[in-house]
PDB file of C-alpha atoms in Angstrom:
ATOM      1  CA  MET I   1    -209.498  56.694-135.678  1.00 75.00           C
ATOM      2  CA  SER I   2    -206.538  54.465-136.477  1.00 82.00           C
ATOM      3  CA  THR I   3    -203.773  53.434-134.067  1.00 78.00           C
ATOM      4  CA  TYR I   4    -200.546  55.389-134.342  1.00 78.00           C
ATOM      5  CA  PHE I   5    -197.436  53.312-135.051  1.00 84.00           C
ATOM      6  CA  PRO I   6    -194.099  55.081-134.578  1.00 85.00           C
ATOM      7  CA  LYS I   7    -191.667  54.171-137.324  1.00 83.00           C
ATOM      8  CA  GLN I   8    -188.340  52.501-136.505  1.00 79.00           C
ATOM      9  CA  GLY I   9    -186.307  55.727-136.778  1.00 84.00           C
ATOM     10  CA  GLU I  10    -188.809  57.824-134.810  1.00 85.00           C
ATOM     11  CA  ILE I  11    -188.112  56.105-131.476  1.00 87.00           C
ATOM     12  CA  VAL I  12    -185.207  58.051-129.985  1.00 90.00           C
ATOM     13  CA  ARG I  13    -184.212  56.876-126.527  1.00 93.00           C
ATOM     14  CA  LYS I  14    -182.827  59.337-124.019  1.00 96.00           C
ATOM     15  CA  TRP I  15    -180.815  58.559-120.896  1.00 98.00           C
ATOM     16  CA  TYR I  16    -181.793  59.972-117.507  1.00 98.00           C
ATOM     17  CA  VAL I  17    -180.041  59.917-114.124  1.00 98.00           C
ATOM     18  CA  VAL I  18    -182.284  59.810-111.051  1.00 97.00           C
ATOM     19  CA  ASP I  19    -180.850  60.481-107.595  1.00 97.00           C
ATOM     20  CA  ALA I  20    -182.645  58.235-105.094  1.00 97.00           C
ATOM     21  CA  SER I  21    -181.329  59.897-101.937  1.00 96.00           C
ATOM     22  CA  GLY I  22    -184.227  60.956 -99.736  1.00 95.00           C
ATOM     23  CA  GLN I  23    -186.864  59.660-102.192  1.00 96.00           C
ATOM     24  CA  THR I  24    -189.715  57.413-101.090  1.00 97.00           C
ATOM     25  CA  LEU I  25    -189.414  53.936-102.623  1.00 97.00           C
ATOM     26  CA  GLY I  26    -192.874  53.495-104.155  1.00 97.00           C
ATOM     27  CA  ARG I  27    -193.282  57.033-105.445  1.00 97.00           C
ATOM     28  CA  MET I  28    -189.887  56.998-107.105  1.00 98.00           C
ATOM     29  CA  ALA I  29    -190.443  53.511-108.557  1.00 98.00           C
ATOM     30  CA  SER I  30    -193.770  54.492-110.152  1.00 97.00           C
ATOM     31  CA  GLN I  31    -192.244  57.539-111.836  1.00 98.00           C
ATOM     32  CA  VAL I  32    -189.247  55.527-113.061  1.00 98.00           C
ATOM     33  CA  ALA I  33    -191.618  52.846-114.414  1.00 98.00           C
ATOM     34  CA  ARG I  34    -193.549  55.502-116.372  1.00 97.00           C
ATOM     35  CA  ILE I  35    -190.315  56.747-117.972  1.00 97.00           C
ATOM     36  CA  ILE I  36    -189.171  53.203-118.841  1.00 97.00           C
ATOM     37  CA  MET I  37    -192.558  52.335-120.378  1.00 96.00           C
ATOM     38  CA  GLY I  38    -192.549  55.534-122.424  1.00 95.00           C
ATOM     39  CA  LYS I  39    -195.700  57.088-120.971  1.00 95.00           C
ATOM     40  CA  GLU I  40    -193.873  60.408-120.641  1.00 92.00           C
ATOM     41  CA  ASN I  41    -193.242  60.324-124.399  1.00 89.00           C
ATOM     42  CA  PRO I  42    -195.839  61.782-126.833  1.00 87.00           C
ATOM     43  CA  ARG I  43    -195.194  58.811-129.167  1.00 87.00           C
ATOM     44  CA  TYR I  44    -196.335  56.284-126.523  1.00 89.00           C
ATOM     45  CA  THR I  45    -197.922  53.124-127.885  1.00 88.00           C
ATOM     46  CA  PRO I  46    -199.014  50.475-125.337  1.00 89.00           C
ATOM     47  CA  PHE I  47    -197.765  47.446-127.263  1.00 90.00           C
ATOM     48  CA  LEU I  48    -194.378  48.907-128.311  1.00 90.00           C
ATOM     49  CA  ASP I  49    -191.342  49.763-126.237  1.00 92.00           C
ATOM     50  CA  THR I  50    -190.974  53.530-126.669  1.00 92.00           C
ATOM     51  CA  GLY I  51    -189.401  54.287-123.276  1.00 95.00           C
ATOM     52  CA  ASP I  52    -186.112  55.802-122.235  1.00 97.00           C
ATOM     53  CA  HIS I  53    -183.164  54.501-120.224  1.00 98.00           C
ATOM     54  CA  VAL I  54    -182.967  55.349-116.514  1.00 98.00           C
ATOM     55  CA  VAL I  55    -179.883  55.210-114.281  1.00 98.00           C
ATOM     56  CA  VAL I  56    -180.695  55.304-110.553  1.00 98.00           C
ATOM     57  CA  VAL I  57    -177.843  56.308-108.228  1.00 98.00           C
ATOM     58  CA  ASN I  58    -177.601  56.347-104.409  1.00 97.00           C
ATOM     59  CA  ALA I  59    -179.867  53.317-104.028  1.00 97.00           C
ATOM     60  CA  GLU I  60    -178.775  52.841-100.410  1.00 97.00           C
ATOM     61  CA  LYS I  61    -180.217  56.259 -99.434  1.00 97.00           C
ATOM     62  CA  ILE I  62    -183.830  55.518-100.348  1.00 96.00           C
ATOM     63  CA  ARG I  63    -186.446  55.597 -97.604  1.00 96.00           C
ATOM     64  CA  VAL I  64    -189.709  53.827 -96.860  1.00 97.00           C
ATOM     65  CA  THR I  65    -192.641  55.186 -94.876  1.00 96.00           C
ATOM     66  CA  GLY I  66    -194.733  53.726 -92.098  1.00 96.00           C
ATOM     67  CA  MET I  67    -193.925  50.268 -90.744  1.00 96.00           C
ATOM     68  CA  LYS I  68    -192.696  48.834 -94.054  1.00 95.00           C
ATOM     69  CA  ALA I  69    -189.097  48.537 -92.848  1.00 95.00           C
ATOM     70  CA  GLU I  70    -190.213  46.159 -90.066  1.00 96.00           C
ATOM     71  CA  GLN I  71    -193.174  44.397 -91.677  1.00 97.00           C
ATOM     72  CA  LYS I  72    -192.468  44.059 -95.414  1.00 97.00           C
ATOM     73  CA  LYS I  73    -191.387  40.620 -96.648  1.00 97.00           C
ATOM     74  CA  TYR I  74    -190.178  39.512-100.065  1.00 96.00           C
ATOM     75  CA  GLN I  75    -191.281  36.014-101.082  1.00 96.00           C
ATOM     76  CA  HIS I  76    -190.533  33.821-104.064  1.00 94.00           C
ATOM     77  CA  TYR I  77    -191.171  30.200-104.874  1.00 97.00           C
ATOM     78  CA  THR I  78    -188.314  28.030-106.114  1.00 97.00           C
ATOM     79  CA  GLY I  79    -190.548  25.580-107.977  1.00 97.00           C
ATOM     80  CA  TYR I  80    -189.779  22.666-105.661  1.00 98.00           C
ATOM     81  CA  PRO I  81    -192.095  21.265-102.978  1.00 98.00           C
ATOM     82  CA  GLY I  82    -191.703  23.331 -99.826  1.00 97.00           C
ATOM     83  CA  GLY I  83    -189.691  25.872-101.798  1.00 98.00           C
ATOM     84  CA  LEU I  84    -191.270  29.092-100.496  1.00 98.00           C
ATOM     85  CA  ARG I  85    -188.441  31.465 -99.574  1.00 97.00           C
ATOM     86  CA  SER I  86    -188.946  34.733 -97.736  1.00 97.00           C
ATOM     87  CA  GLU I  87    -186.658  37.568 -96.695  1.00 97.00           C
ATOM     88  CA  ASP I  88    -187.314  40.671 -94.574  1.00 97.00           C
ATOM     89  CA  PHE I  89    -187.041  44.137 -96.070  1.00 97.00           C
ATOM     90  CA  ARG I  90    -184.272  45.206 -93.683  1.00 97.00           C
ATOM     91  CA  LYS I  91    -182.114  42.175 -94.495  1.00 97.00           C
ATOM     92  CA  ARG I  92    -182.501  42.556 -98.270  1.00 97.00           C
ATOM     93  CA  PHE I  93    -181.969  46.314 -98.104  1.00 97.00           C
ATOM     94  CA  ALA I  94    -178.752  45.860 -96.127  1.00 97.00           C
ATOM     95  CA  ARG I  95    -177.547  43.139 -98.491  1.00 96.00           C
ATOM     96  CA  ARG I  96    -178.589  44.567-101.891  1.00 96.00           C
ATOM     97  CA  PRO I  97    -180.464  47.900-101.942  1.00 97.00           C
ATOM     98  CA  GLU I  98    -180.399  47.871-105.765  1.00 97.00           C
ATOM     99  CA  ARG I  99    -182.575  44.759-105.742  1.00 97.00           C
ATOM    100  CA  VAL I 100    -185.238  46.474-103.614  1.00 97.00           C
ATOM    101  CA  ILE I 101    -185.655  49.244-106.197  1.00 98.00           C
ATOM    102  CA  GLU I 102    -185.497  46.790-109.096  1.00 97.00           C
ATOM    103  CA  ASP I 103    -188.284  44.656-107.599  1.00 97.00           C
ATOM    104  CA  ALA I 104    -190.471  47.712-106.989  1.00 97.00           C
ATOM    105  CA  VAL I 105    -190.111  48.913-110.596  1.00 98.00           C
ATOM    106  CA  LYS I 106    -190.420  45.400-112.062  1.00 97.00           C
ATOM    107  CA  ARG I 107    -193.784  44.848-110.386  1.00 97.00           C
ATOM    108  CA  MET I 108    -195.110  48.073-111.964  1.00 97.00           C
ATOM    109  CA  LEU I 109    -194.254  47.005-115.522  1.00 97.00           C
ATOM    110  CA  PRO I 110    -196.312  44.713-117.794  1.00 96.00           C
ATOM    111  CA  LYS I 111    -196.056  41.030-116.871  1.00 97.00           C
ATOM    112  CA  ASN I 112    -194.926  39.759-120.290  1.00 96.00           C
ATOM    113  CA  LYS I 113    -191.924  39.724-122.636  1.00 97.00           C
ATOM    114  CA  LEU I 114    -192.315  43.421-123.314  1.00 96.00           C
ATOM    115  CA  GLY I 115    -192.062  44.176-119.587  1.00 96.00           C
ATOM    116  CA  SER I 116    -188.880  42.125-119.339  1.00 96.00           C
ATOM    117  CA  HIS I 117    -187.411  44.063-122.247  1.00 96.00           C
ATOM    118  CA  MET I 118    -188.404  47.366-120.619  1.00 97.00           C
ATOM    119  CA  LEU I 119    -186.700  46.363-117.370  1.00 97.00           C
ATOM    120  CA  SER I 120    -183.402  45.936-119.197  1.00 97.00           C
ATOM    121  CA  LYS I 121    -183.347  49.745-119.651  1.00 97.00           C
ATOM    122  CA  LEU I 122    -183.098  50.271-115.871  1.00 98.00           C
ATOM    123  CA  LYS I 123    -179.629  50.528-114.301  1.00 98.00           C
ATOM    124  CA  ILE I 124    -179.306  50.848-110.508  1.00 98.00           C
ATOM    125  CA  TYR I 125    -176.137  51.623-108.539  1.00 97.00           C
ATOM    126  CA  LYS I 126    -175.338  51.932-104.834  1.00 96.00           C
ATOM    127  CA  GLY I 127    -173.177  55.044-104.872  1.00 94.00           C
ATOM    128  CA  GLU I 128    -172.864  58.246-106.890  1.00 95.00           C
ATOM    129  CA  LYS I 129    -170.741  56.721-109.668  1.00 96.00           C
ATOM    130  CA  HIS I 130    -172.097  54.920-112.719  1.00 97.00           C
ATOM    131  CA  PRO I 131    -170.392  53.719-115.936  1.00 97.00           C
ATOM    132  CA  HIS I 132    -172.864  55.400-118.333  1.00 97.00           C
ATOM    133  CA  GLU I 133    -171.203  58.801-118.792  1.00 96.00           C
ATOM    134  CA  ALA I 134    -170.604  58.052-122.495  1.00 97.00           C
ATOM    135  CA  GLN I 135    -174.380  58.114-123.111  1.00 96.00           C
ATOM    136  CA  LYS I 136    -174.531  61.713-121.742  1.00 96.00           C
ATOM    137  CA  PRO I 137    -177.486  61.134-119.377  1.00 97.00           C
ATOM    138  CA  GLU I 138    -179.599  64.093-118.272  1.00 97.00           C
ATOM    139  CA  ALA I 139    -180.358  64.626-114.593  1.00 97.00           C
ATOM    140  CA  LYS I 140    -184.075  64.002-114.006  1.00 95.00           C
ATOM    141  CA  VAL I 141    -185.683  65.518-110.908  1.00 94.00           C
ATOM    142  CA  LEU I 142    -188.745  63.533-109.866  1.00 92.00           C
ATOM    143  CA  ALA I 143    -191.654  65.427-108.337  1.00 80.00           C
TER     144      ALA I 143
END
């Protein structure tokens, strides 16, 4: 059986709006990552970007379960000696809740150029309003 290649005109990208209020961080992020990768699309091909655009609103109303709010830490390395930086979940969530969701989705995407391109289709906003009304996004209810 040969591999299916969608033609250039066959990839039609839709826009979805996801309301994050009351959603659990990891469960919502995994479903958003599936939409961005295109796994919900019947024309999915692993090495092509066939996914849709997702707009997440109400990022500040997301919740985490268990002790993650007290124990979770975000770390990154600057590249310099002694350059390990860490930040608590509570501090980052208070400062930039959009970044918490972005990091969760980013870590569920492929770790290559294709994953970086897929991440550019994710838009996250703190409140109800977003500037993507011209694209006529559909409301997507996540299970």
